[in-house]
mmCIF file of C-alpha atoms and ligand atoms in Angstrom:
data_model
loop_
_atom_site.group_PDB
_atom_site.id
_atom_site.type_symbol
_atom_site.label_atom_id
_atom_site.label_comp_id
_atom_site.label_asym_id
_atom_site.label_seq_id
_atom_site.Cartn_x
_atom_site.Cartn_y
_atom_site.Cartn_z
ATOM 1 C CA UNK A 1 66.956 99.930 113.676
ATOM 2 C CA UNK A 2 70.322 98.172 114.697
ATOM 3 C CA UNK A 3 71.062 95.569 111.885
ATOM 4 C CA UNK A 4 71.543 92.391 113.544
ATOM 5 C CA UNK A 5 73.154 90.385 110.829
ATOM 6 C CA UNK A 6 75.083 91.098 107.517
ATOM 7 C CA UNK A 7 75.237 89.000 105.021
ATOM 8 C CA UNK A 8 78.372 89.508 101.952
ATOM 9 C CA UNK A 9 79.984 88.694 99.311
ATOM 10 C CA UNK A 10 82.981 86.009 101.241
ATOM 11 C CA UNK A 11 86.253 88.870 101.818
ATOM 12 C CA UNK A 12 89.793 88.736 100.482
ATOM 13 C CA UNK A 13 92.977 89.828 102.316
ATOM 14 C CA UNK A 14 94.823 91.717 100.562
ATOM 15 C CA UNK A 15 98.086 91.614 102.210
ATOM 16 C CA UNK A 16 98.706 88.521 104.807
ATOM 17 C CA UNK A 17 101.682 87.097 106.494
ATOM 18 C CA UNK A 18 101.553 83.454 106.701
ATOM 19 C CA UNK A 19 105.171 82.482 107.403
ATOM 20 C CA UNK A 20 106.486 78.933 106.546
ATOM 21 C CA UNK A 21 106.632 75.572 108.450
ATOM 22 C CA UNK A 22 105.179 75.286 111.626
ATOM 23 C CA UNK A 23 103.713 78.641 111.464
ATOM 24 C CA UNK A 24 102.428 78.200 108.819
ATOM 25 C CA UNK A 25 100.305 75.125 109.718
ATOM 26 C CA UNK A 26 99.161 76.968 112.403
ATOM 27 C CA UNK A 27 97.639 80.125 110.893
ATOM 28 C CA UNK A 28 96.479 79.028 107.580
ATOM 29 C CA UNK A 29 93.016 77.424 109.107
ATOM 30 C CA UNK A 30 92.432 81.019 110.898
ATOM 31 C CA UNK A 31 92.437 83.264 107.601
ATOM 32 C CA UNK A 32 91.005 80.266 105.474
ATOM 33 C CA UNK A 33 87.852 80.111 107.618
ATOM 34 C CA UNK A 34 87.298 83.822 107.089
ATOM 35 C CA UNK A 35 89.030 84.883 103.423
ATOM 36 C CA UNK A 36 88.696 82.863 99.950
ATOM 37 C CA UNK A 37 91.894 84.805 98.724
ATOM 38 C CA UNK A 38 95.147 86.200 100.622
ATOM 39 C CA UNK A 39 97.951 88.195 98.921
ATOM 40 C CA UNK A 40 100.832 86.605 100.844
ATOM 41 C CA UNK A 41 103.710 88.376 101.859
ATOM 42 C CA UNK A 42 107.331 87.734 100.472
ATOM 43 C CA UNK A 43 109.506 88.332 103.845
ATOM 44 C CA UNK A 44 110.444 84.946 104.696
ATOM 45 C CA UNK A 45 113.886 84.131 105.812
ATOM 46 C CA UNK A 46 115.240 84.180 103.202
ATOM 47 C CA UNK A 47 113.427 86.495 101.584
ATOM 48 C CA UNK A 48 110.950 84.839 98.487
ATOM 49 C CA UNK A 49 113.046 86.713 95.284
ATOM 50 C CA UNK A 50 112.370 85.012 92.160
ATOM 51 C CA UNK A 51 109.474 82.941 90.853
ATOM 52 C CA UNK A 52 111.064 79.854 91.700
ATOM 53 C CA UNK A 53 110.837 80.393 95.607
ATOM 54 C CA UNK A 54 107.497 82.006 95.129
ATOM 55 C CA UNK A 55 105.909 78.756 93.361
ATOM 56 C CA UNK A 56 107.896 76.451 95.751
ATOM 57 C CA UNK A 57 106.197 78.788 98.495
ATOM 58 C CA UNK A 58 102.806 78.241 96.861
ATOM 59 C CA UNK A 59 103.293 74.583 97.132
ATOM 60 C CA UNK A 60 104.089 74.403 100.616
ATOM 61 C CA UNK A 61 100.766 77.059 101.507
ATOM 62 C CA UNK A 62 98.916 74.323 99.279
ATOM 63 C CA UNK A 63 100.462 71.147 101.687
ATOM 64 C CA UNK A 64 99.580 73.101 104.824
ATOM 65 C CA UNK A 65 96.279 73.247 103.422
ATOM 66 C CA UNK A 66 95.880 69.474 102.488
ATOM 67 C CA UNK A 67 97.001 68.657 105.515
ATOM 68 C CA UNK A 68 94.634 70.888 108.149
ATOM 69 C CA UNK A 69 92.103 69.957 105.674
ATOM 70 C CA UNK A 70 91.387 73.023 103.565
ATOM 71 C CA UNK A 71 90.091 72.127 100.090
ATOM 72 C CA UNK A 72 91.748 74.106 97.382
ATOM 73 C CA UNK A 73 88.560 75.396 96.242
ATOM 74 C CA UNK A 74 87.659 77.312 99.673
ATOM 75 C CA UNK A 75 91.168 79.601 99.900
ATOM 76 C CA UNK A 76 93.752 80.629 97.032
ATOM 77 C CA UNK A 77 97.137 81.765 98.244
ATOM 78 C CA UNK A 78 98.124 85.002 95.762
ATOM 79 C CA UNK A 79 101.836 84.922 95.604
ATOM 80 C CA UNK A 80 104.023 87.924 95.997
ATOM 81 C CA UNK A 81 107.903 88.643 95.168
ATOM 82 C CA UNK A 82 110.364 90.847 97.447
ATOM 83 C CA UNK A 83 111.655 93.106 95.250
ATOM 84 C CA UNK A 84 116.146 93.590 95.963
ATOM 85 C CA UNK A 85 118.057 95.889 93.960
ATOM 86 C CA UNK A 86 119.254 92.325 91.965
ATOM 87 C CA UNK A 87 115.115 91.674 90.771
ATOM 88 C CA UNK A 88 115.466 91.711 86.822
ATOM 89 C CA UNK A 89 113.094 92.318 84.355
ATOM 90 C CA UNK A 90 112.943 89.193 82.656
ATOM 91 C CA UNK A 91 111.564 87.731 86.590
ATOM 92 C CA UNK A 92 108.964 90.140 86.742
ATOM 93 C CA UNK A 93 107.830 89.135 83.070
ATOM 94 C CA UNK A 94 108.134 85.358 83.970
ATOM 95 C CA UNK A 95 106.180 86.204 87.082
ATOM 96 C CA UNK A 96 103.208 87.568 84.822
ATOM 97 C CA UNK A 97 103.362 84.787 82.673
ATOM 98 C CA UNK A 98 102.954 82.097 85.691
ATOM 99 C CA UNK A 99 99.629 83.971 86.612
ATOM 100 C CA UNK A 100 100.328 83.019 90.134
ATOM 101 C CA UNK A 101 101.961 85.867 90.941
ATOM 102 C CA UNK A 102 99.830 89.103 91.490
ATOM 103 C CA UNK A 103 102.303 91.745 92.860
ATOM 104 C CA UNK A 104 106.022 92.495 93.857
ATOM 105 C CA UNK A 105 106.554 94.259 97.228
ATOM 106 C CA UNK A 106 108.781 96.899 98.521
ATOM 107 C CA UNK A 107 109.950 96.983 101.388
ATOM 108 C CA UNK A 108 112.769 99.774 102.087
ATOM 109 C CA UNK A 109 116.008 97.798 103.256
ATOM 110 C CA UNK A 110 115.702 98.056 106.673
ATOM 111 C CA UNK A 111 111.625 98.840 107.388
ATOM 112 C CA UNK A 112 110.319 96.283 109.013
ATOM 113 C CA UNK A 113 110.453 92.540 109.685
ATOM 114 C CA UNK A 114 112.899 90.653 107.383
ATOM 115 C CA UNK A 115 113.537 93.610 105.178
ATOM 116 C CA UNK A 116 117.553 93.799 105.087
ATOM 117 C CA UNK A 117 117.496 92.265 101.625
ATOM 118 C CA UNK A 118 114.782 95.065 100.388
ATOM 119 C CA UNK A 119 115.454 97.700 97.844
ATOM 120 C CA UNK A 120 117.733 100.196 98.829
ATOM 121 C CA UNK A 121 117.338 102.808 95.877
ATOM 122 C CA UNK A 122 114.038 101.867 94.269
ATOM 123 C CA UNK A 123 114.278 105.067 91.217
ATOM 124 C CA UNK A 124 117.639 104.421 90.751
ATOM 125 C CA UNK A 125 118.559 100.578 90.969
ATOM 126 C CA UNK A 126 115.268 99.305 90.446
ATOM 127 C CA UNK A 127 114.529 101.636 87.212
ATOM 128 C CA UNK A 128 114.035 98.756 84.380
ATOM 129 C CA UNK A 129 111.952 96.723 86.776
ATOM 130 C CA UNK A 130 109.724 99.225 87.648
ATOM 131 C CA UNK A 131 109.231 100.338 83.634
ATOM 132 C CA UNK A 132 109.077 95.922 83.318
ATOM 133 C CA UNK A 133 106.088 96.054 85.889
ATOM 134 C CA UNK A 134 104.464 98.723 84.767
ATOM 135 C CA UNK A 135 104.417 97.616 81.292
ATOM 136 C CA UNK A 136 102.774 94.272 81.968
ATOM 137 C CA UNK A 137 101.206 95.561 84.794
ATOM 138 C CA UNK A 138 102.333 93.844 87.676
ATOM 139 C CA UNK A 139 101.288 96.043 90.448
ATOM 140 C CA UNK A 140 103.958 97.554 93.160
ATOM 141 C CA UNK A 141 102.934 96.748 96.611
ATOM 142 C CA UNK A 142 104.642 99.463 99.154
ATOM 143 C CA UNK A 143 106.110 99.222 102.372
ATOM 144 C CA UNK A 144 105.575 102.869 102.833
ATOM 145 C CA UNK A 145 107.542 104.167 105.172
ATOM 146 C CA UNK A 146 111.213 106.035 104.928
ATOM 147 C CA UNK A 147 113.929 104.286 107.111
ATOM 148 C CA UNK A 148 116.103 106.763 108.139
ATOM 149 C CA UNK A 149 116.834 106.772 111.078
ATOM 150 C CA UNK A 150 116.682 110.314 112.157
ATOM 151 C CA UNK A 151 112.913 110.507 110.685
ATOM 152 C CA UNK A 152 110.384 110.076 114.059
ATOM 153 C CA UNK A 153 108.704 106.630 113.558
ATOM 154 C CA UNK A 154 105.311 108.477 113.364
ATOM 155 C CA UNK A 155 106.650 111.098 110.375
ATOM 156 C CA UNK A 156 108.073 108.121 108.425
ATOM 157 C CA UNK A 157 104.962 107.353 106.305
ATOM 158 C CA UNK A 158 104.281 111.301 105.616
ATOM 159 C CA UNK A 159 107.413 111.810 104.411
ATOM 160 C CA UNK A 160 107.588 108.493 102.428
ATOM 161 C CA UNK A 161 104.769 110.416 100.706
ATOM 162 C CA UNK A 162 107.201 113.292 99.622
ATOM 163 C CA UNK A 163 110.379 111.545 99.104
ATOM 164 C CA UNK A 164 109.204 108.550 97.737
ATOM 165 C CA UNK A 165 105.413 108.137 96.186
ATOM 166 C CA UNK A 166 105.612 111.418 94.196
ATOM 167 C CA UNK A 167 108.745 110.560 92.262
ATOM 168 C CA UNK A 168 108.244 107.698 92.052
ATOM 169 C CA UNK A 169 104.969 107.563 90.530
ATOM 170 C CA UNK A 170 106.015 110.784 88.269
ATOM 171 C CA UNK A 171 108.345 108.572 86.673
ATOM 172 C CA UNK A 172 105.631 105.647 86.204
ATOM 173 C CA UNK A 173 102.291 106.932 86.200
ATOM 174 C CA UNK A 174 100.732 103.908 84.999
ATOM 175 C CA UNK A 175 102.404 101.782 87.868
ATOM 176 C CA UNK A 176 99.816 99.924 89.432
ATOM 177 C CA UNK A 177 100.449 100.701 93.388
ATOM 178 C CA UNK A 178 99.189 99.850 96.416
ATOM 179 C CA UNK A 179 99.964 101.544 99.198
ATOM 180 C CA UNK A 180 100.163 98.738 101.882
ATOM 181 C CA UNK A 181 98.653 99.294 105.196
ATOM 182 C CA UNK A 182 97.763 103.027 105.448
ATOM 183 C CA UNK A 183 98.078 104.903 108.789
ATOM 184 C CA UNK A 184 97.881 108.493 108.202
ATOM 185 C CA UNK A 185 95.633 111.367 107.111
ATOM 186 C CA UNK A 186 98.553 111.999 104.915
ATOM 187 C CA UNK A 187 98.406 108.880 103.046
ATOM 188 C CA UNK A 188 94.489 109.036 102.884
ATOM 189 C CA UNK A 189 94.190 112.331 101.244
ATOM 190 C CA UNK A 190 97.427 111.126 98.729
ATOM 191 C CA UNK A 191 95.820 108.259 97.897
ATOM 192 C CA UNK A 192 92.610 109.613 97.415
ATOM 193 C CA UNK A 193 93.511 112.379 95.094
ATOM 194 C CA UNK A 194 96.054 110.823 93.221
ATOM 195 C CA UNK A 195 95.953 110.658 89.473
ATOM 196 C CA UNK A 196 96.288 107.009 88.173
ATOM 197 C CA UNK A 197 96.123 103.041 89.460
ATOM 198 C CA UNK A 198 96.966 103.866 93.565
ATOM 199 C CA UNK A 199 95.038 101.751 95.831
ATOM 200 C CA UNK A 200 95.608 101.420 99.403
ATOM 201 C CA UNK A 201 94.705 98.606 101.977
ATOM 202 C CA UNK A 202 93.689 99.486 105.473
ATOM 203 C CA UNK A 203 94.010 96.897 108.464
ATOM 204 C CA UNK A 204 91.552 96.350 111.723
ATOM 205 C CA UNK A 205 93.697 98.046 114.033
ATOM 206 C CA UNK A 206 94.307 100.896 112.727
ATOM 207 C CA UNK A 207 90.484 101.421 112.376
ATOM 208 C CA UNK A 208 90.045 100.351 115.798
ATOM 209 C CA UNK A 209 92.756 102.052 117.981
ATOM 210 C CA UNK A 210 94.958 104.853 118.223
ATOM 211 C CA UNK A 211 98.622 105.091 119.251
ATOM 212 C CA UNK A 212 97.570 105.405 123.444
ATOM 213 C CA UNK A 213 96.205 101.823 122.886
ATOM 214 C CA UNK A 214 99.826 101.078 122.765
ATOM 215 C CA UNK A 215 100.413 102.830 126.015
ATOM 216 C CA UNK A 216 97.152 101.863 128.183
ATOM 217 C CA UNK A 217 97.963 101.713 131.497
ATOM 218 C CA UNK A 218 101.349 99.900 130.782
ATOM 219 C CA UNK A 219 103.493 99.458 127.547
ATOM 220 C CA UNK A 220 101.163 96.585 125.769
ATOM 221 C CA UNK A 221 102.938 94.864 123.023
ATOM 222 C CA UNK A 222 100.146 93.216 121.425
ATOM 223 C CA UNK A 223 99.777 96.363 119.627
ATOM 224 C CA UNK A 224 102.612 97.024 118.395
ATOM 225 C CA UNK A 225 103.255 96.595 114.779
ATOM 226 C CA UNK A 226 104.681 98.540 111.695
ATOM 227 C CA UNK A 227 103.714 101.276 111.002
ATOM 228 C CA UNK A 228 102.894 102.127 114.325
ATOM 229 C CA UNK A 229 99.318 103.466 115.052
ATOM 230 C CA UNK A 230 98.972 106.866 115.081
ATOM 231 C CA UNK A 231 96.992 110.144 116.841
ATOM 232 C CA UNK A 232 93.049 109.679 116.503
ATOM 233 C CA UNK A 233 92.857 111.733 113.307
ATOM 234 C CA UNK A 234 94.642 109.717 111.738
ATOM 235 C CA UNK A 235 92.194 106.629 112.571
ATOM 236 C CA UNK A 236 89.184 108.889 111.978
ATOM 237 C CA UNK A 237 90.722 109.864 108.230
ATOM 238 C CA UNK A 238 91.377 105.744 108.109
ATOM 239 C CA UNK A 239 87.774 104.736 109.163
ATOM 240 C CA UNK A 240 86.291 107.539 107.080
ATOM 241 C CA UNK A 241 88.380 106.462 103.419
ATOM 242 C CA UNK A 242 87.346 102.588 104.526
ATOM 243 C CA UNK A 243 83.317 103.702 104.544
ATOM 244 C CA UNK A 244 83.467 105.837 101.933
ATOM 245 C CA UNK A 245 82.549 105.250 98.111
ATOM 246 C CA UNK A 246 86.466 105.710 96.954
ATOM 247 C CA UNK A 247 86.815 102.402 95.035
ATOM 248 C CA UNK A 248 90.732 102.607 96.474
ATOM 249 C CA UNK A 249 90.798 101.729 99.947
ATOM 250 C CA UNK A 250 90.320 97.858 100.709
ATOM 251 C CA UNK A 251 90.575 95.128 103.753
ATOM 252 C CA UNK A 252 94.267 93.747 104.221
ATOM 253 C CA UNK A 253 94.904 92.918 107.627
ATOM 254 C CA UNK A 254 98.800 92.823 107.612
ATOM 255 C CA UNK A 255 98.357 89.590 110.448
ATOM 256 C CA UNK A 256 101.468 89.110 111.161
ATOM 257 C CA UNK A 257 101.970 86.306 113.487
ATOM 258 C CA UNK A 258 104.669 86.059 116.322
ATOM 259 C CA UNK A 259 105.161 83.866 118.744
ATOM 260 C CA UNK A 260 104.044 85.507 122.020
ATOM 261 C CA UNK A 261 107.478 84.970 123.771
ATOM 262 C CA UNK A 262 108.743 87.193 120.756
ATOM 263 C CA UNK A 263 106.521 90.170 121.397
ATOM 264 C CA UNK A 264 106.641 89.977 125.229
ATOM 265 C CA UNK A 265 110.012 90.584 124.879
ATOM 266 C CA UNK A 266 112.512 93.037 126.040
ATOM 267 C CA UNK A 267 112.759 94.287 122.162
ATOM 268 C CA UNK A 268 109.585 93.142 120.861
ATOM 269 C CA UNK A 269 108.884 91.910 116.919
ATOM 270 C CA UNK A 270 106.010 94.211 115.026
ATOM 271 C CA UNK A 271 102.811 93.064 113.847
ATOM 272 C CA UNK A 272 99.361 92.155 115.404
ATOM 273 C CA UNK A 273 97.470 88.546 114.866
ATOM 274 C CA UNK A 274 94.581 89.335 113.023
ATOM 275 C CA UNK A 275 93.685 86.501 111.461
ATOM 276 C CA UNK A 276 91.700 84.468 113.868
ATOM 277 C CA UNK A 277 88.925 87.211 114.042
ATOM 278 C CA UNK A 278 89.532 90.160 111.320
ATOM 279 C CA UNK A 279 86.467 90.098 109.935
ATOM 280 C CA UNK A 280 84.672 90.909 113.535
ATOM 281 C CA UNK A 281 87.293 93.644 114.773
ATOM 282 C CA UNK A 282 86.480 95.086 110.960
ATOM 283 C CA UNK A 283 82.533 94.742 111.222
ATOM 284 C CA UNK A 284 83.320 96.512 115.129
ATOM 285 C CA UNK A 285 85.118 99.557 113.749
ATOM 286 C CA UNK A 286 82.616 100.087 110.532
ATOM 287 C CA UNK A 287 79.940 99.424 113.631
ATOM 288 C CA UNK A 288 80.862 101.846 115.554
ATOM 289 C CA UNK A 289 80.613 104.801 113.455
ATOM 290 C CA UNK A 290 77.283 102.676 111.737
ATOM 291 C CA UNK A 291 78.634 101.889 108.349
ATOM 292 C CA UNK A 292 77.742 98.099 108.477
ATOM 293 C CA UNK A 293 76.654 98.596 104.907
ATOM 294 C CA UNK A 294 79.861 99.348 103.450
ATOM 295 C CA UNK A 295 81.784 96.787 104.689
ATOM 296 C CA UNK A 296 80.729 94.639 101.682
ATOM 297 C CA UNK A 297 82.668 97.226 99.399
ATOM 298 C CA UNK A 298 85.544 97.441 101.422
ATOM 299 C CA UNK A 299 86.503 93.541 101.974
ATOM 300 C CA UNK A 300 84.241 91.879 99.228
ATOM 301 C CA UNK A 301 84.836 94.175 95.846
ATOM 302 C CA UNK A 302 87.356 96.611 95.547
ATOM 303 C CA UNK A 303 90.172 94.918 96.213
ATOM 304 C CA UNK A 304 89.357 91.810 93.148
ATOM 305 C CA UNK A 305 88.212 95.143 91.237
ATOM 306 C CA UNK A 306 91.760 96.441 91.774
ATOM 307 C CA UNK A 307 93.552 93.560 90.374
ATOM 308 C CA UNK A 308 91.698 92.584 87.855
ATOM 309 C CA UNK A 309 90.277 89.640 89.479
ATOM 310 C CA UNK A 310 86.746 88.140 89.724
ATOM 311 C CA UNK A 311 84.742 89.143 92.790
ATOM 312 C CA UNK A 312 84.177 86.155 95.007
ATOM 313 C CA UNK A 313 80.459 84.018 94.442
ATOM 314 C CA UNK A 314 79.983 82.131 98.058
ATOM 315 C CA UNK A 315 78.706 84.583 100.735
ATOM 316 C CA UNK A 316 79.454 84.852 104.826
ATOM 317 C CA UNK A 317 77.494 86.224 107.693
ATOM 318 C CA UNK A 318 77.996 88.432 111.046
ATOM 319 C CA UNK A 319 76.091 87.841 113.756
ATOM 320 C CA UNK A 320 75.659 90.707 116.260
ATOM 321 C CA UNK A 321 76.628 88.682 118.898
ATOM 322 C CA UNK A 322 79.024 88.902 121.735
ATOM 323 C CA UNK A 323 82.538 87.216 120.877
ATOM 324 C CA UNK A 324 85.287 86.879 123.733
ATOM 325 C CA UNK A 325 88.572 86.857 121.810
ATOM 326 C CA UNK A 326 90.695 83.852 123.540
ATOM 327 C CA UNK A 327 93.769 85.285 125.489
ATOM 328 C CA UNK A 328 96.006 83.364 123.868
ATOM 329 C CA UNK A 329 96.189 79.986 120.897
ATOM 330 C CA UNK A 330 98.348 77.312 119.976
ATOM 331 C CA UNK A 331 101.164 78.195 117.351
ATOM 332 C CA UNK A 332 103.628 75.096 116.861
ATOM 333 C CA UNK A 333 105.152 74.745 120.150
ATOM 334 C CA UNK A 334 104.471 77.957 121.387
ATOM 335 C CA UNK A 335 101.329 80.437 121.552
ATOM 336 C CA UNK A 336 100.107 83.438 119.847
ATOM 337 C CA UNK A 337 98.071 85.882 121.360
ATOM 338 C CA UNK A 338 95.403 87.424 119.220
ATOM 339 C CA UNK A 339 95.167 91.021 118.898
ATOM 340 C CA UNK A 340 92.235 92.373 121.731
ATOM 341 C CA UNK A 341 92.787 89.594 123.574
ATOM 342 C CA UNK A 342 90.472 88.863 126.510
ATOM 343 C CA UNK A 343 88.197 91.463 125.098
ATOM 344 C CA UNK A 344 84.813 91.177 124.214
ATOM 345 C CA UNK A 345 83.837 92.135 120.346
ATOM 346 C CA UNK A 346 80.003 92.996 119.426
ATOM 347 C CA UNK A 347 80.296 90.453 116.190
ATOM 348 C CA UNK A 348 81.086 86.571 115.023
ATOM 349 C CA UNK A 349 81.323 85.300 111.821
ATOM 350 C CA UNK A 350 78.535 82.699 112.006
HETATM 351 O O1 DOR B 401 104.026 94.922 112.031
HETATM 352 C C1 DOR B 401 104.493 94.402 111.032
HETATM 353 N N1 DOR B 401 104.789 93.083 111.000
HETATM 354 N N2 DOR B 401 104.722 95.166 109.976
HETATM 355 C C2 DOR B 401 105.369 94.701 108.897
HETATM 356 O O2 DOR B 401 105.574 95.451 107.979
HETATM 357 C C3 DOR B 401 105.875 93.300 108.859
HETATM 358 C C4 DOR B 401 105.129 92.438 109.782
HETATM 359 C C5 DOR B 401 105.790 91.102 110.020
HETATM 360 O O3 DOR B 401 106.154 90.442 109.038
HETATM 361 O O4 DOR B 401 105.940 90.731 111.168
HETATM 362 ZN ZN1 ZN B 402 102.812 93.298 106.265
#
C-alpha cells in the first residue's frame, strides 16, 4: 500500500543561506514555514568573522522575523562563523561561550560564492584554531571541495577527500566535522567509514537529479550550484546514505537564493532555491525509491543528535498530493525562481 501521508517530527536545515536585507525578508517566511532550526551560513559580504557580526547577524534574522510575523518560538536561526586565516582562538572560545554559535565554516579561498576571504592553508595557518575547536568542540563545517584550478570541477570534492579530509582529520581526530553538502560516492563511502565525529548533510537536488539535468535540452541554470551535480552513481550512493540507518547523513538544503536576473546570466551565480518547497522535493526523492519511512531520521533526528541538540517536539505532515512549484516569486525588487520550477511534485506540506 502507497502511504498517503507522513506525519514527523518538524525538520531542521542544517546548512541554509539566508542573506541579509531585502533578501533576507524575503526568504526567511519560506524555510520558517517548513524548518524550526537553520544553521545559517557565514558568506555575507563581508564575510560574518567574529562573534560580534555573527550576533549582530542574529539580530537582524530575529527583525526579519518580527517583522513577516514569525514568532521566535516557531524558527531559531543557528549562527555560523567564516573561518580566515586571521580567526583566533580566543573567538572560537568566545563563540562557545555565547551558545549561539554552533559551528565555524570553511570555505577554501576561492570555492564558491563570497569565499575570497576563506582559509587559504587550513593545517598550516589555521592550526591553533582547529586544536581551539576541537577542544571545546565547536564543530568544522566544510566547504569540501579543492580550488585549484587545474582540478575538473567534478574531481574537486574526491580529491578534497585526499588532500584535505585525511590530514586534516589525522591531525584532529576528535574534530567534530561536517562535511557540507555531499555529492559523490567518494564522499559517501569516506564519510561512512570514517573513524570519529564526521557527519555529512545531503541537499534535495542532489537526491533528485544528476549532472544532464543541468544540460536538458538547453544549458538550464536553475540547476546550477556548487558543487555541481554529478553522474547518476553518485546520486544513487547520495539517496542510498540519506535512507539508510548511518546516523551521519542529514537534510541541509544549501538554498541559496539569487536573484533570477543573476542566474540567467551570461556567467551565472551557484546555488538552487530550495527553501520554498524542500521538504516535498526531499519526501519526492526518498518516494521514489519508497523510503518514506526514513525521512523522519534523515531531517527530524540526526542532525540535533549530531550537535548535541534536543530533537524538535511539534510535528508536520505530507500530503501525497500534487504540488505545481510556481515558475517564479517575489524577492525584494526582483524574483527568484524556485528550483523545478513549473514542475509538478507528488507531495505538499499540509
Ligand atoms: O551553489 C552554491 N551557492 N554553493 C555554495 O557553496 C554557496 C552558495 C551561495 O551562497 O550562493
Ligand atoms: Zn552553502
Amino acid at each position: 500500500m502507497t502511504i498517503q501521508t507522513l506525519t514527523i517530527i518538524k525538520p531542521d536545515d542544517w546548512h541554509l543561506h539566508l542573506r541579509d536585507g531585502d533578501a533576507l525578508s524575503a526568504v526567511i517566511g519560506d524555510t520558517a514555514r517548513q524548518f524550526a532550526r537553520a544553521v545559517v551560513m557565514p558568506n555575507l559580504k563581508p564575510p560574518v568573522t567574529t562573534v560580534r557580526l555573527a550576533l549582530e547577524y542574529q539580530a537582524r534574522i530575529e527583525l526579519a522575523m518580527k517583522k513577516a510575523g514569525i514568532s521566535p518560538d516557531a524558527f531559531t536561526p543557528l549562527m555560523t562563523l567564516y573561518l580566515t586565516d586571521n580567526t583566533s582562538p580566543a573567538e572560537i572560545i568566545h563563540a562557545k561561550e555565547t551558545g549561539a554559535i554552533v559551528g565555524v565554516k570553511l570555505y577554501p579561498a576561492g570555492a564558491t560564492t563570497n569565499s575570497d576571504a576563506g582559509a587559504t592553508d587550513l593545517l598550516g595557518k589555521c592550526s591553533q584554531v582547529l586544536e581551539a575547536m576541537q577542544r571545546v568542540g565547536m564543530p568544522l563545517l566544510v566547504h569540501g571541495e579543492v580550488t585549484d584550478p587545474n582540478v575538473d570541477v567534478f574531481d574537486r570534492e574526491a580529491l578534497f577527500i585526499d588532500r584535505v579530509m585525511i590530514p586534516l582529520r589525522k591531525a584532529f581526530p576528535e574534530l567534530r566535522v561536517v562535511f557540507e553538502h555531499l555529492t559523490t560516492k567518494e564522499g559517501v563511502d569516506y564519510v561512512r567509514d570514517a573513524q570519529g565525529p564526521v557527519a555529512a548533510t545531503i541537499t534535495a537536488q542532489h537526491l533528485l537529479y544528476n549532472r544532464n539535468a543541468i544540460f536538458q535540452g538547453g544549458v538550464r541554470p536553475h540547476w546550477y550550484c556548487l558543487p555541481i551535480l554529478k553522474r547518476e552513481v553518485h546520486r544513487v550512493a547520495l539517496i542510498e546514505a540519506a535512507t539508510s540507518d548511518s546516523p551521519r547523513f542529514f537534510l541541509g538544503t544549501d538554498s541559496a537564493p539569487h536573484a533570477k536576473g543573476l542566474k540567467e546570466h551570461a556567467c551565472g551565480c551557484a546555488g538552487c532555491y530550495t527553501a520554498l518547497h524542500a521538504m516535498e522535493l526531499y519526501a519526492t526523492a526518498f518516494d521514489q525509491i519508497g523510503k518514506m519511512d526514513r525521512l523522519e531520521a534523515f531531517a527530524s533526528k540526526r542532525g540535533p543528535d549530531f550537535y548535541g541538540l534536543p530533537r524538535n517536539t511539534t510535528t508536520v505532515t505530507l500530503l501525497r498530493t500534487p504540488y505545481l512549484v510556481p515558475q517564479e516569486i517575489p524577492y525584494g525588487d526582483q524574483t527568484l525562481v524556485p528550483l523545478a520550477a513549473g514542475e509538478t511534485l507528488n507531495w505538499k506540506l499540509s
